[in-house]
mmCIF file of N, CA and C in Angstrom:
data_model
loop_
_atom_site.group_PDB
_atom_site.id
_atom_site.type_symbol
_atom_site.label_atom_id
_atom_site.label_comp_id
_atom_site.label_asym_id
_atom_site.label_seq_id
_atom_site.Cartn_x
_atom_site.Cartn_y
_atom_site.Cartn_z
ATOM 1 N N UNK A 6 16.939 -1.824 -0.777
ATOM 2 C CA UNK A 6 17.860 -2.278 -0.119
ATOM 3 C C UNK A 6 18.246 -2.330 1.235
ATOM 4 N N UNK A 7 17.624 -1.355 2.054
ATOM 5 C CA UNK A 7 17.722 -1.504 3.077
ATOM 6 C C UNK A 7 16.859 -2.960 3.992
ATOM 7 N N UNK A 8 15.803 -3.156 3.016
ATOM 8 C CA UNK A 8 14.938 -4.139 3.301
ATOM 9 C C UNK A 8 16.035 -5.636 3.563
ATOM 10 N N UNK A 9 16.653 -5.481 2.562
ATOM 11 C CA UNK A 9 17.697 -6.808 2.218
ATOM 12 C C UNK A 9 18.711 -6.851 2.949
ATOM 13 N N UNK A 10 19.167 -5.454 3.430
ATOM 14 C CA UNK A 10 19.805 -5.636 4.554
ATOM 15 C C UNK A 10 19.774 -5.659 6.100
ATOM 16 N N UNK A 11 18.460 -5.729 6.308
ATOM 17 C CA UNK A 11 17.938 -6.068 7.640
ATOM 18 C C UNK A 11 17.472 -7.649 7.448
ATOM 19 N N UNK A 12 16.910 -8.309 6.313
ATOM 20 C CA UNK A 12 17.130 -9.444 6.485
ATOM 21 C C UNK A 12 17.939 -10.051 6.711
ATOM 22 N N UNK A 13 19.450 -9.743 5.847
ATOM 23 C CA UNK A 13 20.392 -10.414 5.936
ATOM 24 C C UNK A 13 21.058 -10.426 7.653
ATOM 25 N N UNK A 14 20.875 -9.260 8.058
ATOM 26 C CA UNK A 14 21.125 -9.223 9.640
ATOM 27 C C UNK A 14 20.142 -10.247 10.462
ATOM 28 N N UNK A 15 19.263 -10.089 9.958
ATOM 29 C CA UNK A 15 18.067 -11.262 10.675
ATOM 30 C C UNK A 15 18.691 -12.572 10.138
ATOM 31 N N UNK A 16 19.320 -12.938 9.339
ATOM 32 C CA UNK A 16 19.677 -14.301 8.514
ATOM 33 C C UNK A 16 20.874 -14.523 9.516
ATOM 34 N N UNK A 17 21.531 -13.546 9.891
ATOM 35 C CA UNK A 17 22.965 -13.938 10.355
ATOM 36 C C UNK A 17 22.689 -14.309 12.211
ATOM 37 N N UNK A 18 21.676 -13.440 12.605
ATOM 38 C CA UNK A 18 21.456 -13.658 13.962
ATOM 39 C C UNK A 18 20.122 -14.292 14.101
ATOM 40 N N UNK A 19 19.267 -14.941 13.322
ATOM 41 C CA UNK A 19 18.581 -15.816 13.944
ATOM 42 C C UNK A 19 17.600 -16.543 12.505
ATOM 43 N N UNK A 20 18.674 -17.236 11.690
ATOM 44 C CA UNK A 20 18.541 -17.813 10.388
ATOM 45 C C UNK A 20 16.775 -18.671 10.335
ATOM 46 N N UNK A 21 16.679 -19.345 11.343
ATOM 47 C CA UNK A 21 15.210 -19.632 10.972
ATOM 48 C C UNK A 21 14.069 -18.990 10.723
ATOM 49 N N UNK A 22 13.869 -17.958 11.600
ATOM 50 C CA UNK A 22 13.195 -16.908 11.338
ATOM 51 C C UNK A 22 13.074 -16.279 10.201
ATOM 52 N N UNK A 23 14.367 -15.926 9.804
ATOM 53 C CA UNK A 23 14.764 -15.121 8.403
ATOM 54 C C UNK A 23 14.135 -15.968 7.292
ATOM 55 N N UNK A 24 14.620 -17.630 7.299
ATOM 56 C CA UNK A 24 14.092 -18.309 6.061
ATOM 57 C C UNK A 24 12.067 -18.263 6.101
ATOM 58 N N UNK A 25 11.853 -18.151 7.379
ATOM 59 C CA UNK A 25 10.171 -18.246 7.600
ATOM 60 C C UNK A 25 9.856 -17.077 7.090
ATOM 61 N N UNK A 26 10.460 -16.236 7.446
ATOM 62 C CA UNK A 26 10.189 -14.773 6.665
ATOM 63 C C UNK A 26 10.168 -14.561 5.368
ATOM 64 N N UNK A 27 11.254 -15.110 4.480
ATOM 65 C CA UNK A 27 11.238 -15.587 3.221
ATOM 66 C C UNK A 27 10.025 -16.014 2.481
ATOM 67 N N UNK A 28 10.104 -17.213 3.357
ATOM 68 C CA UNK A 28 8.713 -18.084 2.738
ATOM 69 C C UNK A 28 7.469 -17.369 2.649
ATOM 70 N N UNK A 29 7.500 -16.868 3.810
ATOM 71 C CA UNK A 29 5.678 -16.408 4.100
ATOM 72 C C UNK A 29 5.704 -14.885 3.734
ATOM 73 N N UNK A 30 6.237 -14.053 3.065
ATOM 74 C CA UNK A 30 6.348 -12.873 2.787
ATOM 75 C C UNK A 30 5.482 -12.939 1.014
ATOM 76 N N UNK A 31 5.460 -13.732 0.435
ATOM 77 C CA UNK A 31 4.475 -13.771 -0.865
ATOM 78 C C UNK A 31 3.518 -14.428 -0.646
ATOM 79 N N UNK A 32 3.199 -15.133 0.453
ATOM 80 C CA UNK A 32 1.516 -15.592 1.017
ATOM 81 C C UNK A 32 0.702 -14.401 1.797
ATOM 82 N N UNK A 33 1.858 -13.661 2.223
ATOM 83 C CA UNK A 33 1.024 -12.583 3.338
ATOM 84 C C UNK A 33 0.797 -11.427 1.994
ATOM 85 N N UNK A 34 1.562 -11.136 0.915
ATOM 86 C CA UNK A 34 1.449 -10.310 -0.213
ATOM 87 C C UNK A 34 0.063 -10.646 -1.277
ATOM 88 N N UNK A 35 0.130 -12.049 -1.024
ATOM 89 C CA UNK A 35 -1.329 -12.205 -2.161
ATOM 90 C C UNK A 35 -2.199 -11.884 -1.148
ATOM 91 N N UNK A 36 -2.475 -12.524 0.190
ATOM 92 C CA UNK A 36 -3.539 -12.431 1.104
ATOM 93 C C UNK A 36 -4.113 -10.936 1.581
ATOM 94 N N UNK A 37 -2.878 -9.722 0.947
ATOM 95 C CA UNK A 37 -3.110 -8.302 1.248
ATOM 96 C C UNK A 37 -3.460 -7.932 -0.283
ATOM 97 N N UNK A 38 -3.265 -8.404 -1.452
ATOM 98 C CA UNK A 38 -3.575 -7.825 -2.537
ATOM 99 C C UNK A 38 -5.087 -7.333 -2.789
ATOM 100 N N UNK A 39 -6.089 -8.150 -2.515
ATOM 101 C CA UNK A 39 -7.571 -7.615 -2.606
ATOM 102 C C UNK A 39 -7.635 -6.601 -1.869
ATOM 103 N N UNK A 40 -7.265 -6.363 -0.513
ATOM 104 C CA UNK A 40 -7.751 -5.427 0.367
ATOM 105 C C UNK A 40 -7.154 -4.214 -0.172
ATOM 106 N N UNK A 41 -5.766 -4.224 -0.827
ATOM 107 C CA UNK A 41 -5.229 -2.895 -1.472
ATOM 108 C C UNK A 41 -6.172 -2.663 -3.189
ATOM 109 N N UNK A 42 -6.464 -3.554 -3.531
ATOM 110 C CA UNK A 42 -7.358 -3.439 -4.309
ATOM 111 C C UNK A 42 -8.701 -2.682 -4.076
ATOM 112 N N UNK A 43 -9.219 -3.126 -3.072
ATOM 113 C CA UNK A 43 -10.528 -2.659 -2.583
ATOM 114 C C UNK A 43 -10.282 -1.151 -2.092
ATOM 115 N N UNK A 44 -9.120 -0.986 -1.256
ATOM 116 C CA UNK A 44 -8.669 0.383 -1.099
ATOM 117 C C UNK A 44 -8.638 1.351 -2.088
ATOM 118 N N UNK A 45 -7.921 0.848 -3.240
ATOM 119 C CA UNK A 45 -7.713 1.772 -4.349
ATOM 120 C C UNK A 45 -8.906 2.118 -5.023
ATOM 121 N N UNK A 46 -9.886 1.203 -5.279
ATOM 122 C CA UNK A 46 -11.082 1.362 -5.745
ATOM 123 C C UNK A 46 -12.034 2.273 -4.564
ATOM 124 N N UNK A 47 -12.026 2.250 -3.381
ATOM 125 C CA UNK A 47 -12.752 3.198 -2.680
ATOM 126 C C UNK A 47 -12.322 4.505 -2.666
ATOM 127 N N UNK A 48 -11.014 4.681 -2.881
ATOM 128 C CA UNK A 48 -10.511 5.786 -2.837
ATOM 129 C C UNK A 48 -10.863 6.757 -4.342
ATOM 130 N N UNK A 49 -10.934 5.679 -5.513
ATOM 131 C CA UNK A 49 -11.342 6.643 -6.491
ATOM 132 C C UNK A 49 -12.674 6.873 -6.384
ATOM 133 N N UNK A 50 -13.770 6.018 -6.188
ATOM 134 C CA UNK A 50 -14.950 6.245 -6.131
ATOM 135 C C UNK A 50 -15.239 7.659 -4.914
ATOM 136 N N UNK A 51 -14.340 7.847 -3.887
ATOM 137 C CA UNK A 51 -14.493 8.766 -2.847
ATOM 138 C C UNK A 51 -13.918 10.195 -3.346
ATOM 139 N N UNK A 52 -12.905 10.016 -4.347
ATOM 140 C CA UNK A 52 -12.364 11.407 -5.199
ATOM 141 C C UNK A 52 -13.439 11.811 -6.288
ATOM 142 N N UNK A 53 -14.389 10.767 -6.920
ATOM 143 C CA UNK A 53 -15.315 10.979 -7.887
ATOM 144 C C UNK A 53 -16.376 11.724 -7.227
ATOM 145 N N UNK A 54 -16.934 11.238 -5.980
ATOM 146 C CA UNK A 54 -17.982 11.607 -5.366
ATOM 147 C C UNK A 54 -17.365 13.340 -4.758
ATOM 148 N N UNK A 55 -16.263 13.547 -4.729
ATOM 149 C CA UNK A 55 -15.926 14.850 -4.126
ATOM 150 C C UNK A 55 -15.652 15.472 -5.246
ATOM 151 N N UNK A 56 -15.365 15.440 -5.988
ATOM 152 C CA UNK A 56 -15.143 16.177 -7.612
ATOM 153 C C UNK A 56 -16.565 16.792 -8.116
ATOM 154 N N UNK A 57 -17.604 15.666 -7.878
ATOM 155 C CA UNK A 57 -18.710 15.933 -8.397
ATOM 156 C C UNK A 57 -19.430 17.051 -7.261
ATOM 157 N N UNK A 58 -19.375 16.482 -6.131
ATOM 158 C CA UNK A 58 -20.072 17.553 -5.179
ATOM 159 C C UNK A 58 -19.176 19.088 -5.014
ATOM 160 N N UNK A 59 -17.794 19.072 -5.441
ATOM 161 C CA UNK A 59 -17.361 20.450 -5.410
ATOM 162 C C UNK A 59 -17.352 21.000 -6.439
ATOM 163 N N UNK A 60 -17.953 20.383 -7.714
ATOM 164 C CA UNK A 60 -18.011 21.142 -8.870
ATOM 165 C C UNK A 60 -18.923 22.540 -8.927
ATOM 166 N N UNK A 61 -20.197 22.420 -8.318
ATOM 167 C CA UNK A 61 -20.615 24.054 -8.423
ATOM 168 C C UNK A 61 -19.886 24.880 -7.365
ATOM 169 N N UNK A 62 -19.423 24.698 -6.453
ATOM 170 C CA UNK A 62 -18.546 25.552 -5.662
ATOM 171 C C UNK A 62 -17.066 26.188 -6.719
ATOM 172 N N UNK A 63 -16.528 25.486 -7.443
ATOM 173 C CA UNK A 63 -15.477 25.398 -8.648
ATOM 174 C C UNK A 63 -16.106 26.608 -9.650
ATOM 175 N N UNK A 64 -17.284 26.248 -9.890
ATOM 176 C CA UNK A 64 -18.185 26.890 -11.142
ATOM 177 C C UNK A 64 -18.062 28.280 -10.792
ATOM 178 N N UNK A 65 -18.707 28.255 -9.237
ATOM 179 C CA UNK A 65 -19.042 29.892 -8.793
ATOM 180 C C UNK A 65 -17.927 30.848 -8.690
ATOM 181 N N UNK A 66 -16.883 29.887 -8.039
ATOM 182 C CA UNK A 66 -15.406 30.440 -7.723
ATOM 183 C C UNK A 66 -14.733 30.824 -9.065
ATOM 184 N N UNK A 67 -14.941 30.271 -10.093
ATOM 185 C CA UNK A 67 -14.369 30.734 -11.079
ATOM 186 C C UNK A 67 -15.191 31.698 -12.081
ATOM 187 N N UNK A 68 -16.207 31.903 -11.754
ATOM 188 C CA UNK A 68 -16.914 32.866 -12.441
ATOM 189 C C UNK A 68 -16.797 34.430 -11.508
ATOM 190 N N UNK A 69 -16.602 34.261 -10.263
ATOM 191 C CA UNK A 69 -16.660 35.724 -9.338
ATOM 192 C C UNK A 69 -15.041 36.143 -8.933
ATOM 193 N N UNK A 70 -13.856 34.823 -9.442
ATOM 194 C CA UNK A 70 -12.736 35.062 -9.059
ATOM 195 C C UNK A 70 -11.640 35.776 -9.977
#
């Protein structure tokens, strides 16, 4: 909702820039999508590696704790 209000404010003060932003937003979103997917994949792999490496420490802590 705040984004829409800011866009309306931009539309009132500088309508060509607001229309340009309206047209370019989907294009920028599509260009950023592969990078977001790569980021999610890298985060998942790092979480898996962390879980595998921390497994012996968790097993020892559970046995003695």
